Coordinates of C-alpha atoms and ligand atoms in Angstrom, one line a residue:
X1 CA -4.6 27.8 5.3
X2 CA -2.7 24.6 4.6
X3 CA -1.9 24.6 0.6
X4 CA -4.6 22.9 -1.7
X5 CA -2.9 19.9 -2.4
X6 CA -2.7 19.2 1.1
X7 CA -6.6 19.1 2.1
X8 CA -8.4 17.1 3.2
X9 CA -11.6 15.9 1.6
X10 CA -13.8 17.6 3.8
X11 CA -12.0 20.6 3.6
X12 CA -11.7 20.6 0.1
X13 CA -15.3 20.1 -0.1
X14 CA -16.3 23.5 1.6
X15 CA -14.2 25.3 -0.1
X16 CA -15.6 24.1 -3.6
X17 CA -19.2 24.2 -2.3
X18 CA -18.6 28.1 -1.5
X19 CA -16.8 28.6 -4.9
X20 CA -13.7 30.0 -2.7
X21 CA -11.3 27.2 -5.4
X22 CA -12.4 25.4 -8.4
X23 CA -12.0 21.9 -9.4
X24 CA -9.8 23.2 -12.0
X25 CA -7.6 25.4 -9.3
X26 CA -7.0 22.3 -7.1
X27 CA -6.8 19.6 -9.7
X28 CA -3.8 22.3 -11.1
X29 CA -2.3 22.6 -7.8
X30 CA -2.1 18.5 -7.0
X31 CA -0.6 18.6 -11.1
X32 CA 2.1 20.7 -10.3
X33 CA 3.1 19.0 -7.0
X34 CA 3.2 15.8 -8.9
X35 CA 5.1 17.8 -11.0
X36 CA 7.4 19.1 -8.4
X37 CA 8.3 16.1 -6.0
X38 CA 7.3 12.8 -8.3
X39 CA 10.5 12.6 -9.5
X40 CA 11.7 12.1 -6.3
X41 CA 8.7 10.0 -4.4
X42 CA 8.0 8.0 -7.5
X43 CA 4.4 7.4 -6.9
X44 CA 2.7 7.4 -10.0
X45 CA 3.4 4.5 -13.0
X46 CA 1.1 7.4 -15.1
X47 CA -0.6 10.6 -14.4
X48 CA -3.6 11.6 -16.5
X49 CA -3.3 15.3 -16.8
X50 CA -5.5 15.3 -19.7
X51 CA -8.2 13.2 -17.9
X52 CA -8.2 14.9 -15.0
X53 CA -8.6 18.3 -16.6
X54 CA -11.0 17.3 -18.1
X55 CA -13.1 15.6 -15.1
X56 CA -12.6 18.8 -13.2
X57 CA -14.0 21.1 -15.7
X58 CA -17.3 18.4 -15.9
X59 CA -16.8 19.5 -12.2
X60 CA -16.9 22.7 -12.0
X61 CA -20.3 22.8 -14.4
X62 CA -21.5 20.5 -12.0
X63 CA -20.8 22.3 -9.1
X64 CA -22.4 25.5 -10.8
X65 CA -25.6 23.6 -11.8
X66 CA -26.1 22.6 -7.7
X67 CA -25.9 19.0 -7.8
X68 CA -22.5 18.0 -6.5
X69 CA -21.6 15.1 -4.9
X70 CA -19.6 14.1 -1.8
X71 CA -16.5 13.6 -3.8
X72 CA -17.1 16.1 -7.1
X73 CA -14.3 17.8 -8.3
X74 CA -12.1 15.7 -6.0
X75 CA -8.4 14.6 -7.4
X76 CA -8.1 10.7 -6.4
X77 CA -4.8 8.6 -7.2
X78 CA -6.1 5.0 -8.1
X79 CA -4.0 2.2 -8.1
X80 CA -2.4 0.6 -11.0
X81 CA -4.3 -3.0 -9.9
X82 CA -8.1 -1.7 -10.7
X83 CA -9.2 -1.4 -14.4
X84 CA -9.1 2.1 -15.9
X85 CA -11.3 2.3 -19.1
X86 CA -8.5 3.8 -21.8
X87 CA -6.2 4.5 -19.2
X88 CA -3.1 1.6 -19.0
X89 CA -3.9 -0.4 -15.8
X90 CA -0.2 -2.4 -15.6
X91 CA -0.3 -3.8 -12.0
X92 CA 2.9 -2.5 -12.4
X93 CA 3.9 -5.6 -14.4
X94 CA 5.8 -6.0 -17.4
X95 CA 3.2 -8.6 -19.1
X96 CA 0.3 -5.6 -18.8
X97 CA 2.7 -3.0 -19.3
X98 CA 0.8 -1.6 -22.2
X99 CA -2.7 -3.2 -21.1
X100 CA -5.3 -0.9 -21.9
X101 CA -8.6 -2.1 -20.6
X102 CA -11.8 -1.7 -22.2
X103 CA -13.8 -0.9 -19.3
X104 CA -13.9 0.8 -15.8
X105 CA -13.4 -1.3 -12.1
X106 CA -16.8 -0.6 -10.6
X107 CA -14.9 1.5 -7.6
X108 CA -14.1 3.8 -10.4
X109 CA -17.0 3.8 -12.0
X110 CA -18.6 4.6 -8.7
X111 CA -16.1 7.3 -8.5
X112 CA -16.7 9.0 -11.6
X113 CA -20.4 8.7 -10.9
X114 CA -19.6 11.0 -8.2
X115 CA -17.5 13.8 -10.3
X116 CA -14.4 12.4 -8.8
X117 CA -11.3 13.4 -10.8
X118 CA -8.4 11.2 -11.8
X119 CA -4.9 12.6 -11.4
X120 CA -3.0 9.0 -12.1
X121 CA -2.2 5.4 -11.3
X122 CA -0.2 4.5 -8.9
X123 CA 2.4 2.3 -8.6
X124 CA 2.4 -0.9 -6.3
X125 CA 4.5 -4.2 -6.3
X126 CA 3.8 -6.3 -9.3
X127 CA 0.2 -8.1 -8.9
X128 CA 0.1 -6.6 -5.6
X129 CA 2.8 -8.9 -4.3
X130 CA 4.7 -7.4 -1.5
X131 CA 4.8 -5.4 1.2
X132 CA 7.1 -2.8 0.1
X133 CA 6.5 -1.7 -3.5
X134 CA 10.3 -3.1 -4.5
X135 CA 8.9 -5.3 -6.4
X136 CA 7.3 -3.2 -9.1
X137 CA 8.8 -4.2 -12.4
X138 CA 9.5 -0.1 -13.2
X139 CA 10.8 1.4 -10.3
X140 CA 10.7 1.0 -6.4
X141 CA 8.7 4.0 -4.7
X142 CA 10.2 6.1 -2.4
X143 CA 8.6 7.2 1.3
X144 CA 7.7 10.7 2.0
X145 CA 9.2 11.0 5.5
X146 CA 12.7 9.3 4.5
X147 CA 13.4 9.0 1.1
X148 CA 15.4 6.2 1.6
X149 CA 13.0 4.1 3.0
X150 CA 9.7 2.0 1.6
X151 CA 7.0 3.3 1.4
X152 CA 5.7 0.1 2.5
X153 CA 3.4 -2.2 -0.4
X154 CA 1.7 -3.4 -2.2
X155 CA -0.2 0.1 -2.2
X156 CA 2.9 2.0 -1.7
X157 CA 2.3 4.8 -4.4
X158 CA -0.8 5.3 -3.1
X159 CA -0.1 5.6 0.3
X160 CA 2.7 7.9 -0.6
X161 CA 0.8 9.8 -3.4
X162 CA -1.5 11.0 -0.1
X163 CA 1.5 11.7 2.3
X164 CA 3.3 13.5 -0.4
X165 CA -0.1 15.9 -1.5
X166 CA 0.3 14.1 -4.9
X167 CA -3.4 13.6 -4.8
X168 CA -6.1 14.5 -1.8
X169 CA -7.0 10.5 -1.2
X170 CA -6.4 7.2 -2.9
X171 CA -7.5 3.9 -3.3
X172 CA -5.9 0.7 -2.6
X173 CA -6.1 -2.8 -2.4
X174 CA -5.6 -5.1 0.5
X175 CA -4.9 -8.7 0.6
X176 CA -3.0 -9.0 3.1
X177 CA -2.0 -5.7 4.8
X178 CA -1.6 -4.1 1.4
X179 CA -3.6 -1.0 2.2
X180 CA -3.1 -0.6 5.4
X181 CA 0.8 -1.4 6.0
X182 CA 1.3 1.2 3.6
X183 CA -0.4 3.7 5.1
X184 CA 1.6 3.1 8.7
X185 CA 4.8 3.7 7.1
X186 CA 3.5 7.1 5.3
X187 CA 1.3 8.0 8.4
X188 CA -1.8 8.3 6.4
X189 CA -5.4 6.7 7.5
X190 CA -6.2 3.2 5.0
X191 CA -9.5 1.5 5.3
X192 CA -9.2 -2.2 4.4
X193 CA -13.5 -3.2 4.0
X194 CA -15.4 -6.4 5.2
X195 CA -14.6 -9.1 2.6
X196 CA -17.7 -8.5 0.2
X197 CA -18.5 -4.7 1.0
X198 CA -16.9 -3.6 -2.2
X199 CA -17.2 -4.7 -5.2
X200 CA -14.6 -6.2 -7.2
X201 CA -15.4 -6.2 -10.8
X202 CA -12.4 -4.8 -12.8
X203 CA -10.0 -5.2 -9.4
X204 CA -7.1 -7.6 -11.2
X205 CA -7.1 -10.6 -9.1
X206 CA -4.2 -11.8 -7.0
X207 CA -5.9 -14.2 -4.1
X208 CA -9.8 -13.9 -4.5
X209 CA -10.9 -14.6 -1.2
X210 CA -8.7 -12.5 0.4
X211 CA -8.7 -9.3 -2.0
X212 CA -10.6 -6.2 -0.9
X213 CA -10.5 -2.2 -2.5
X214 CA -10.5 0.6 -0.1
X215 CA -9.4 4.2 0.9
X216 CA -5.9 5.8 1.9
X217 CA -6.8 9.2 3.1
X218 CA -5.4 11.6 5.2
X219 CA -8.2 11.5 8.2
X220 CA -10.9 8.8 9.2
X221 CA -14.0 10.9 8.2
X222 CA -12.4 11.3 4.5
X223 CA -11.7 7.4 4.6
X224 CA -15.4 7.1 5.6
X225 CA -16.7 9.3 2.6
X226 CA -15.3 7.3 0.0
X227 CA -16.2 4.2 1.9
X228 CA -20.0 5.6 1.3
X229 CA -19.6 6.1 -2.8
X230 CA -17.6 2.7 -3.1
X231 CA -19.9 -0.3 -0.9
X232 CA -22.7 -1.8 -2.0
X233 CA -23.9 -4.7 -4.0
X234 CA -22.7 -5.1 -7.5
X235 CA -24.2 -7.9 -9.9
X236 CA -20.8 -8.3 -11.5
X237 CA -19.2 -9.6 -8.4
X238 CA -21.1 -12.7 -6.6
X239 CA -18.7 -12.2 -3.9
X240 CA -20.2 -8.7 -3.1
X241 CA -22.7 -8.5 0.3
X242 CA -26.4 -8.0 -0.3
X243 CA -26.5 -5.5 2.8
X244 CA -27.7 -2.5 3.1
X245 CA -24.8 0.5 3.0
X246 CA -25.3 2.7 6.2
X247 CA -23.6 6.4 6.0
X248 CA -19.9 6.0 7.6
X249 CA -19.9 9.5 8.6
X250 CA -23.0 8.8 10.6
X251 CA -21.1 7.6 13.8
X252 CA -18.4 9.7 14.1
X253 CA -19.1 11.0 17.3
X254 CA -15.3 11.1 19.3
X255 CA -17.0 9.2 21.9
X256 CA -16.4 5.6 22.7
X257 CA -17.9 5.4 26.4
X258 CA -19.5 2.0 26.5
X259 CA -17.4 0.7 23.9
X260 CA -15.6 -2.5 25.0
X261 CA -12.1 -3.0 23.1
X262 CA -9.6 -5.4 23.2
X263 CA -6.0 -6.2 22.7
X264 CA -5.2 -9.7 21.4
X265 CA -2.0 -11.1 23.8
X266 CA -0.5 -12.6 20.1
X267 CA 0.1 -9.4 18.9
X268 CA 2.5 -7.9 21.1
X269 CA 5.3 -10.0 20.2
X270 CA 8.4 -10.1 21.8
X271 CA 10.5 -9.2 18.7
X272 CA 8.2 -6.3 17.4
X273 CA 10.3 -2.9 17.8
X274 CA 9.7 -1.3 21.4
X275 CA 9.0 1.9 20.2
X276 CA 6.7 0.6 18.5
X277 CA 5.1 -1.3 20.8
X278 CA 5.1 1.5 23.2
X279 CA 3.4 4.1 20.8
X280 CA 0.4 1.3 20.4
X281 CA 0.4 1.3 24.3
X282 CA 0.3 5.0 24.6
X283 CA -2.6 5.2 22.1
X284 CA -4.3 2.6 24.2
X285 CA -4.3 5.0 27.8
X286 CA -5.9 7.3 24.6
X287 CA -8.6 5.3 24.0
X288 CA -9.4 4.7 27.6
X289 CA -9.5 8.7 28.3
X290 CA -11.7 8.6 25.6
X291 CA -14.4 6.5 27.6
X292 CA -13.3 3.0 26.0
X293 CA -12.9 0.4 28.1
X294 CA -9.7 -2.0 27.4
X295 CA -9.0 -5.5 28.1
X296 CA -6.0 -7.0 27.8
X297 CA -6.8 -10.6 28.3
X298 CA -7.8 -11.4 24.6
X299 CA -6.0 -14.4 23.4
X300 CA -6.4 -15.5 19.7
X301 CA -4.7 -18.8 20.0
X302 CA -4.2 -19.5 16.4
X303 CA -2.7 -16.1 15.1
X304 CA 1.0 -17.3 15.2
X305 CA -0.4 -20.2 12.2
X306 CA -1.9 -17.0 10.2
X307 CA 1.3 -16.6 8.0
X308 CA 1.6 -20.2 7.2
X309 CA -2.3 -20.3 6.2
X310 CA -1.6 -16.9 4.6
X311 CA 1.4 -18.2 2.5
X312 CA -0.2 -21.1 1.4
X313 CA -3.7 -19.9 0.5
X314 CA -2.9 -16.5 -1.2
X315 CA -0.1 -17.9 -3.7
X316 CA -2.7 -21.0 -4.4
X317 CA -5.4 -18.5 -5.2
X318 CA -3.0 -16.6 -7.2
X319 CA -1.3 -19.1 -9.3
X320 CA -4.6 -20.1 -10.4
X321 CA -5.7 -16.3 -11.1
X322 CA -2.4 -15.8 -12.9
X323 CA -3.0 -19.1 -15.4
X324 CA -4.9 -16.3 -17.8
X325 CA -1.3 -14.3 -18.9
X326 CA -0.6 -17.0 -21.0
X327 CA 0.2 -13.9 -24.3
X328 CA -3.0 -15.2 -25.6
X329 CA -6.1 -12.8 -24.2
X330 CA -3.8 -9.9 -22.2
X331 CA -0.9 -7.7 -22.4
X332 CA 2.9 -9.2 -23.1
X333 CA 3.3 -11.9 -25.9
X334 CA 6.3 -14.0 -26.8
X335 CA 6.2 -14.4 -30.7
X336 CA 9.2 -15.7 -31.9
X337 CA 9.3 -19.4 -30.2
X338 CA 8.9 -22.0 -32.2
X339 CA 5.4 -23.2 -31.2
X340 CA 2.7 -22.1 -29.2
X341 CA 4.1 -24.0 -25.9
X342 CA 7.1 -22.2 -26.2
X343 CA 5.6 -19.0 -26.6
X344 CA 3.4 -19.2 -23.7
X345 CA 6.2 -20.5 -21.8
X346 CA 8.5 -17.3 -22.6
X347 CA 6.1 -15.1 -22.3
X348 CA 5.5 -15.8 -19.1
X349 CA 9.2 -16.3 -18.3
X350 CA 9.9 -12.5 -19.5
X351 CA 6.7 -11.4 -18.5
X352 CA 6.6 -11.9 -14.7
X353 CA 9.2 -10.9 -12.1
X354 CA 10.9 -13.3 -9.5
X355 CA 7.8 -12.5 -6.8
X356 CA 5.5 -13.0 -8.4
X357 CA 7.3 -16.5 -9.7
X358 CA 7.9 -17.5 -6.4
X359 CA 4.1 -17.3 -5.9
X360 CA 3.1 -19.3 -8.7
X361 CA 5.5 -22.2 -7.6
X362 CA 4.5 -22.2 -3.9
X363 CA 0.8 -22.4 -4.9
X364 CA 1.0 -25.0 -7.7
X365 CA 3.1 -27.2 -5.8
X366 CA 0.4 -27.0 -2.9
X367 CA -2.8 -26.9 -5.2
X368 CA -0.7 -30.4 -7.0
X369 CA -2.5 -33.7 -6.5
X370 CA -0.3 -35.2 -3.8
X371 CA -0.4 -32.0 -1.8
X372 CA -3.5 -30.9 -1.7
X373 CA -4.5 -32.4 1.5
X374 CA -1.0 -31.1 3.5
X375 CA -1.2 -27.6 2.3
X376 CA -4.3 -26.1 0.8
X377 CA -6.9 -28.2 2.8
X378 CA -4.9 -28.0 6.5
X379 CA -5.0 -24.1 5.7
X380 CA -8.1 -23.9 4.7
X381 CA -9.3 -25.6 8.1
X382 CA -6.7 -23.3 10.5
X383 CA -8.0 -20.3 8.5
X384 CA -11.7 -21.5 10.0
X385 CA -10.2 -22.1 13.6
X386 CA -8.9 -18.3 12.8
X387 CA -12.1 -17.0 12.1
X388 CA -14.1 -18.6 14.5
X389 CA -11.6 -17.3 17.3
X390 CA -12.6 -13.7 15.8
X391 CA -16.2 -14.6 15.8
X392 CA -15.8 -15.8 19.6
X393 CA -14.0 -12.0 20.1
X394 CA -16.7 -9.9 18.8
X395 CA -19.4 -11.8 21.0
X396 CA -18.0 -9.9 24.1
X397 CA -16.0 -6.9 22.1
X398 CA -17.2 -4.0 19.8
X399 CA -13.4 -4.0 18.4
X400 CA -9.9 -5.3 18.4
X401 CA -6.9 -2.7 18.6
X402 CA -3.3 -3.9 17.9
X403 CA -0.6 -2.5 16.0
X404 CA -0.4 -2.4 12.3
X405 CA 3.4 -3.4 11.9
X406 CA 6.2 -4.8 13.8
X407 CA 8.6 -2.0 13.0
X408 CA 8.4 1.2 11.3
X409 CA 9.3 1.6 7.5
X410 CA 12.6 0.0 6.5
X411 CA 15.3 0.9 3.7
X412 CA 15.1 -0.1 0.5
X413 CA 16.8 -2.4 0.0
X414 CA 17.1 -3.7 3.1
X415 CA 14.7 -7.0 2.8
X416 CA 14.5 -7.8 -0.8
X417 CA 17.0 -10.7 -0.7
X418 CA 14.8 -12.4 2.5
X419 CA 11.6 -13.1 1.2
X420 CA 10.4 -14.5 4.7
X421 CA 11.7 -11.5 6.7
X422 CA 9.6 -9.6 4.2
X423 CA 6.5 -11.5 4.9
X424 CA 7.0 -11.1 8.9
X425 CA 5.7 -7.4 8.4
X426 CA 2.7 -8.3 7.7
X427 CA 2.3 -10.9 10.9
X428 CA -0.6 -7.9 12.4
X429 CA -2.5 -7.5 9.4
X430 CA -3.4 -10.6 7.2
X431 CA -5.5 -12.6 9.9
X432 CA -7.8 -9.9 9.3
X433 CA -7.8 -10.5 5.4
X434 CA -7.9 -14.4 6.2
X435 CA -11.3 -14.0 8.6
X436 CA -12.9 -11.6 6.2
X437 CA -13.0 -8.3 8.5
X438 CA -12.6 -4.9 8.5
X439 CA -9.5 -3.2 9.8
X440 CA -8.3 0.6 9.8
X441 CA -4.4 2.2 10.1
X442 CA -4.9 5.4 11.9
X443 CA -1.6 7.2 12.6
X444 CA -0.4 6.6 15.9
X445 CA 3.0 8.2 16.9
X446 CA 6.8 8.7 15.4
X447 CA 9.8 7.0 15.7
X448 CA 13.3 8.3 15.1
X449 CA 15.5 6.4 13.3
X450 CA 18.7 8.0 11.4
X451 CA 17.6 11.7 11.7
X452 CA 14.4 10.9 9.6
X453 CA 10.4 11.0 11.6
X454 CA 8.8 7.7 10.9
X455 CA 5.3 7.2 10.9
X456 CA 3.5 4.3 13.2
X457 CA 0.0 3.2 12.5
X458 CA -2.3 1.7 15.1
X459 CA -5.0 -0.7 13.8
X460 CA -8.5 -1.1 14.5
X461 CA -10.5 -4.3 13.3
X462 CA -14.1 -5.1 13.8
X463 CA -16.8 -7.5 13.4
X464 CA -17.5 -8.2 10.2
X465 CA -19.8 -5.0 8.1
X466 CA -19.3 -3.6 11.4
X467 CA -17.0 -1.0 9.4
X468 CA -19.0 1.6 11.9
X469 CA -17.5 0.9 14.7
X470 CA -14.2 0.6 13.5
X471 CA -14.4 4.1 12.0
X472 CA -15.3 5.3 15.7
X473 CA -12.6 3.7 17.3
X474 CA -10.4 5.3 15.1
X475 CA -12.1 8.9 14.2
X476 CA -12.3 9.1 18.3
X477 CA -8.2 8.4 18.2
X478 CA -7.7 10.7 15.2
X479 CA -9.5 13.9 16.5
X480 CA -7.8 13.5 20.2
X481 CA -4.3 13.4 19.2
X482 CA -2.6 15.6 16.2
X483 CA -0.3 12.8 14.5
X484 CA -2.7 12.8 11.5
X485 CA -2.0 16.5 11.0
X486 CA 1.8 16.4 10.5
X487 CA 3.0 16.3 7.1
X488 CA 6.3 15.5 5.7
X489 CA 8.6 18.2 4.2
X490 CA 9.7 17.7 0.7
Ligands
LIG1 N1 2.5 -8.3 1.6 C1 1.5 -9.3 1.4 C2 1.9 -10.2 0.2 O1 2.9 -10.0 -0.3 C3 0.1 -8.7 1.2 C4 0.0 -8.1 -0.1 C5 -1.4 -7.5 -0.3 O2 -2.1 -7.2 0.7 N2 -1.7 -7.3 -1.5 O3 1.1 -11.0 -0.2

C-alpha cells in the first residue's frame, strides 16, 4: 500500500468509509510529511495544524454518524489567493502579508460543507502573477522532481504540495495557465473550469475575466470529485453560470470511440523543446488506440496574437483590481508620510513587488485615454476572433489536445531577469483562459535533463461547460498509461 499521504482521493475515500484509517490518522500523516520535506519544497506560506485537527476530528464523528461526503475527512492545500475566514490569505504579497479575512471564498466554503480538511495555504507568485512562483514576495517554491527547478506558477505550491504528498489535492487558480502549467512541471493532473462554472466570491482578483478556481490532484477522477463539490451558481458572483452541475465522474468510461479530437497546427511550434513535442505526439497514437479519432488539420489562425491580447488585457484588468491596496481598506499601510497622497503612494511602493508593478504600468498606460483604442479595444476584438475560431472548432470536434508547455520545468533562476521569455511558457495555455474554456494537464511522459526526471503535461480543452468531455479525454489517457502513478523521491 502506497503511504497515506500519497493517496489518492478515491483511495483515501475507501479506506475511511471502511474505518481501515481515520481522518485524524491521515490528516497526521500529510502533517508530518509537511513536516519532513517543506523545508525543502517550500510549498506552504502557512499550515494550519490546529484547523485541520480540528476539521478531521468533526470528520471522523461524521463519518461514524453515516453521513460523509465525497471529500469528508479529506486534507486539501488551498491556495494563498482565495479568502480563508481567520486564516491569513497573503497572495503571497507583502501588502496582505498579515491580511486576515473575515469570511470564507465560496470554494472553501463549499469545501468545508463537505468535511473537507485544511492542512495550509499555499504559496504562489504574488497576485498570481507568474508562471513560476519566483515571484512570491517570501520565498521561491521548489519542484519535487528537481529541487533546483520551478515548480512552475502562479499555483506552484499547490501543484507541488500534491507531488510532494504535502496534501492529497489542492486548489488553484488559473488565469492564464496558472493551474495547469504548474501541474505539467510537477506531473500532477490540474483542472482549469469553463469561465463561470465556479464561483468566485472571496477568489482575490487579478484579471476578472480571465480568472477561474480549480483542482490539482494526482488523477482525473479525483480532479472530477472536487469539480462536483466546487460548480454551480453562486449569487455572490454575477459571473457564475446558471447551469445545471452534471456529476464529473459520470463519464469516465476509458473509452473515446466516436470521439473526434483535434490538434491545432499553432501549437506545435517550431521552437517548443522536441522532447516535448514528441511525448505530446506519443500520447496522441494513445488516444487513437484508445478509439479516438485525430485530425491534424486544425488551424486556429489567430493563436500566435493570444499573448499580445493576453498581455494587454490581464494587466488592464488587474491594474484596475489592484486600485483597492491603497493602505486604506486592506493589509500593508504606510504611516509616516506626510499626507495622505504620500502614504498611499508608499504604501504601495513598499507594498508590491516589481511583477506585479510591471502589470500595473502596462495596464494603466493601455486603459489611459489616448490608448485605449490601440491596446485594450484591438485586444478585446482579436480576443473575439480567438474565440470564435474555438467556437468554429468545437462545431466539428468533441475536444482539442495540445501540449501544455513548450519546455519542461526550468531552473530557478533561470528566467526572472526576461520577463517576456517568462511569458512564452504560457503560449499553450492562456487562449484557453482568453475564450473562456475548459482545459485539463494530465501527465504525459518524462524528460531527462541534468540527471533529474521531469514531468510533461498533455492538455485537453473543450467546448465551453463541456468539462465532461474533457475529463474523458484525459481519464481515458490517465488509466492507459502509468505516468500519473510515478512519484518523486524526496
Ligand atoms: N503566467 C501568467 C501570468 O503571469 C498566468 C498567471 C495565471 O494564470 N494566474 O499572468
Amino acid at each position: 500500500m502506497p503511504e497515506l499521504y500519497d493517496l489518492t482521493i478515491t483511495e483515501a475515500r475507501d479506506l475511511l468509509s471502511k474505518r481501515r484509517v481515520s481522518s485524524r490518522e491521515l490528516t497526521r500523516a500529510v502533517l508530518d510529511r509537511i513536516a519532513a520535506v517543506d523545508a525543502r519544497v517550500r510549498a506552504y506560506v502557512t499550515v494550519t495544524e490546529d484547523v485541520a485537527l480540528r476539521q478531521a476530528d468533526a470528520a471522523d464523528a461524521r463519518i461514524a454518524a453515516g453521513d460523509a461526503a465525497p471529500l469528508t475527512g479529506i486534507p486539501v492545500c488551498v491556495k494563498d489567493v482565495l479568502a480563508t475566514k481567520g486564516v491569513r490569505t497573503t497572495c503571497s504579497s507583502r501588502m496582505l502579508e498579515n491580511f486576515v479575512p473575515p469570511y470564507d471564498a465560496h470554494v472553501v466554503q463549499r469545501l468545508f460543507a463537505d468535511g473537507a480538511v485544511m492542512v495550509g495555504k499555499s504559496n504562489m507568485d504574488e497576485f498570481a502573477m507568474g508562471s513560476s512562483t519566483e515571484n512570491s514576495a517570501f520565498f521561491p517554491t521548489h519542484n519535487p522532481w528537481d529541487l533546483d527547478r520551478v515548480p512552475g506558477g502562479s499555483s506552484g505550491g499547490s501543484a507541488a504540495a500534491v507531488s510532494a504528498g504535502e496534501c492529497i489535492f489542492a486548489l488553484g487558480s488559473d488565469t492564464g495557465g496558472s493551474i495547469r502549467q504548474p501541474a505539467a512541471f510537477c506531473g500532477v493532473v490540474g483542472v482549469k473550469p469553463t469561465y463561470g462554472r465556479v464561483s468566485r466570491y472571496g477568489l482575490v482578483a487579478f484579471a476578472s475575466s480571465l480568472d477561474q478556481i480549480g483542482p490539482i490532484s494526482r488523477s482525473v477522477e479525483d480532479a472530477a470529485i472536487v469539480l462536483n463539490a466546487i460548480s454551480g451558481q453562486d449569487a455572490r458572483d454575477s459571473t457564475s453560470a446558471p447551469l445545471e452541475v452534471p456529476d464529473f465522474t459520470a463519464g469516465l468510461t476509458g473509452d473515446l470511440r466516436g470521439m473526434r479530437l483535434a490538434v491545432p497546427k499553432e501549437y506545435l511550434t517550431d521552437d517548443m523543446d522536441t522532447r516535448v513535442r514528441d511525448a505530446f505526439l506519443a500520447a496522441v497514437e494513445v488516444l487513437k488506440g484508445l478509439g479516438a479519432e485525430v485530425d491534424f488539420d486544425l488551424s486556429l489562425p489567430s493563436t500566435p496574437a493570444a499573448l499580445s491580447v493576453y498581455y494587454v488585457i490581464a494587466p488592464s484588468e488587474a491594474s484596475a483590481n489592484l486600485a483597492r491596496y491603497d493602505g486604506v481598506k486592506y493589509g500593508y499601510s504606510f504611516q509616516s508620510g506626510e499626507n495622505m497622497w504620500q502614504n498611499m503612494e508608499s504604501t504601495r511602493q513598499h507594498g508590491f513587488g516589481d511583477e506585479v508593478k510591471r502589470r500595473i504600468m502596462l495596464g494603466t498606460y493601455a486603459l489611459s485615454a489616448g490608448y485605449y483604442d490601440a491596446y485594450y479595444l484591438k485586444a478585446q476584438k482579436v480576443r473575439t476572433l480567438i474565440r470564435r475560431e474555438f467556437d468554429a472548432a468545437f462545431a466539428r470536434y468533441d475536444a482539442i489536445v495540445a501540449p501544455v508547455t513548450p519546455t519542461p520545468a526550468f531552473r530557478i533562476g533561470e528566467k526572472v531577469a526576461d520577463p517576456m521569455s517568462m511569458y512564452l511558457n504560457d503560449v499553450f495555455t492562456l487562449p484557453v483562459n482568453i475564450a473562456g474554456l475548459p482545459g485539463t494537464s494530465v501527465p504525459c511522459g518524462f524528460v531527462t535533463e541534468g540527471g533529474s526526471a521531469l514531468p510533461v503535461g498533455l492538455q485537453v480543452i473543450a467546448k465551453p461547460f463541456d468539462e465532461a468531455a474533457m475529463l474523458r479525454v484525459a481519464h481515458a489517457y490517465e488509466q492507459a498509461t502509468e505516468w500519473h502513478t510515478r512519484r518523486p523521491t524526496l
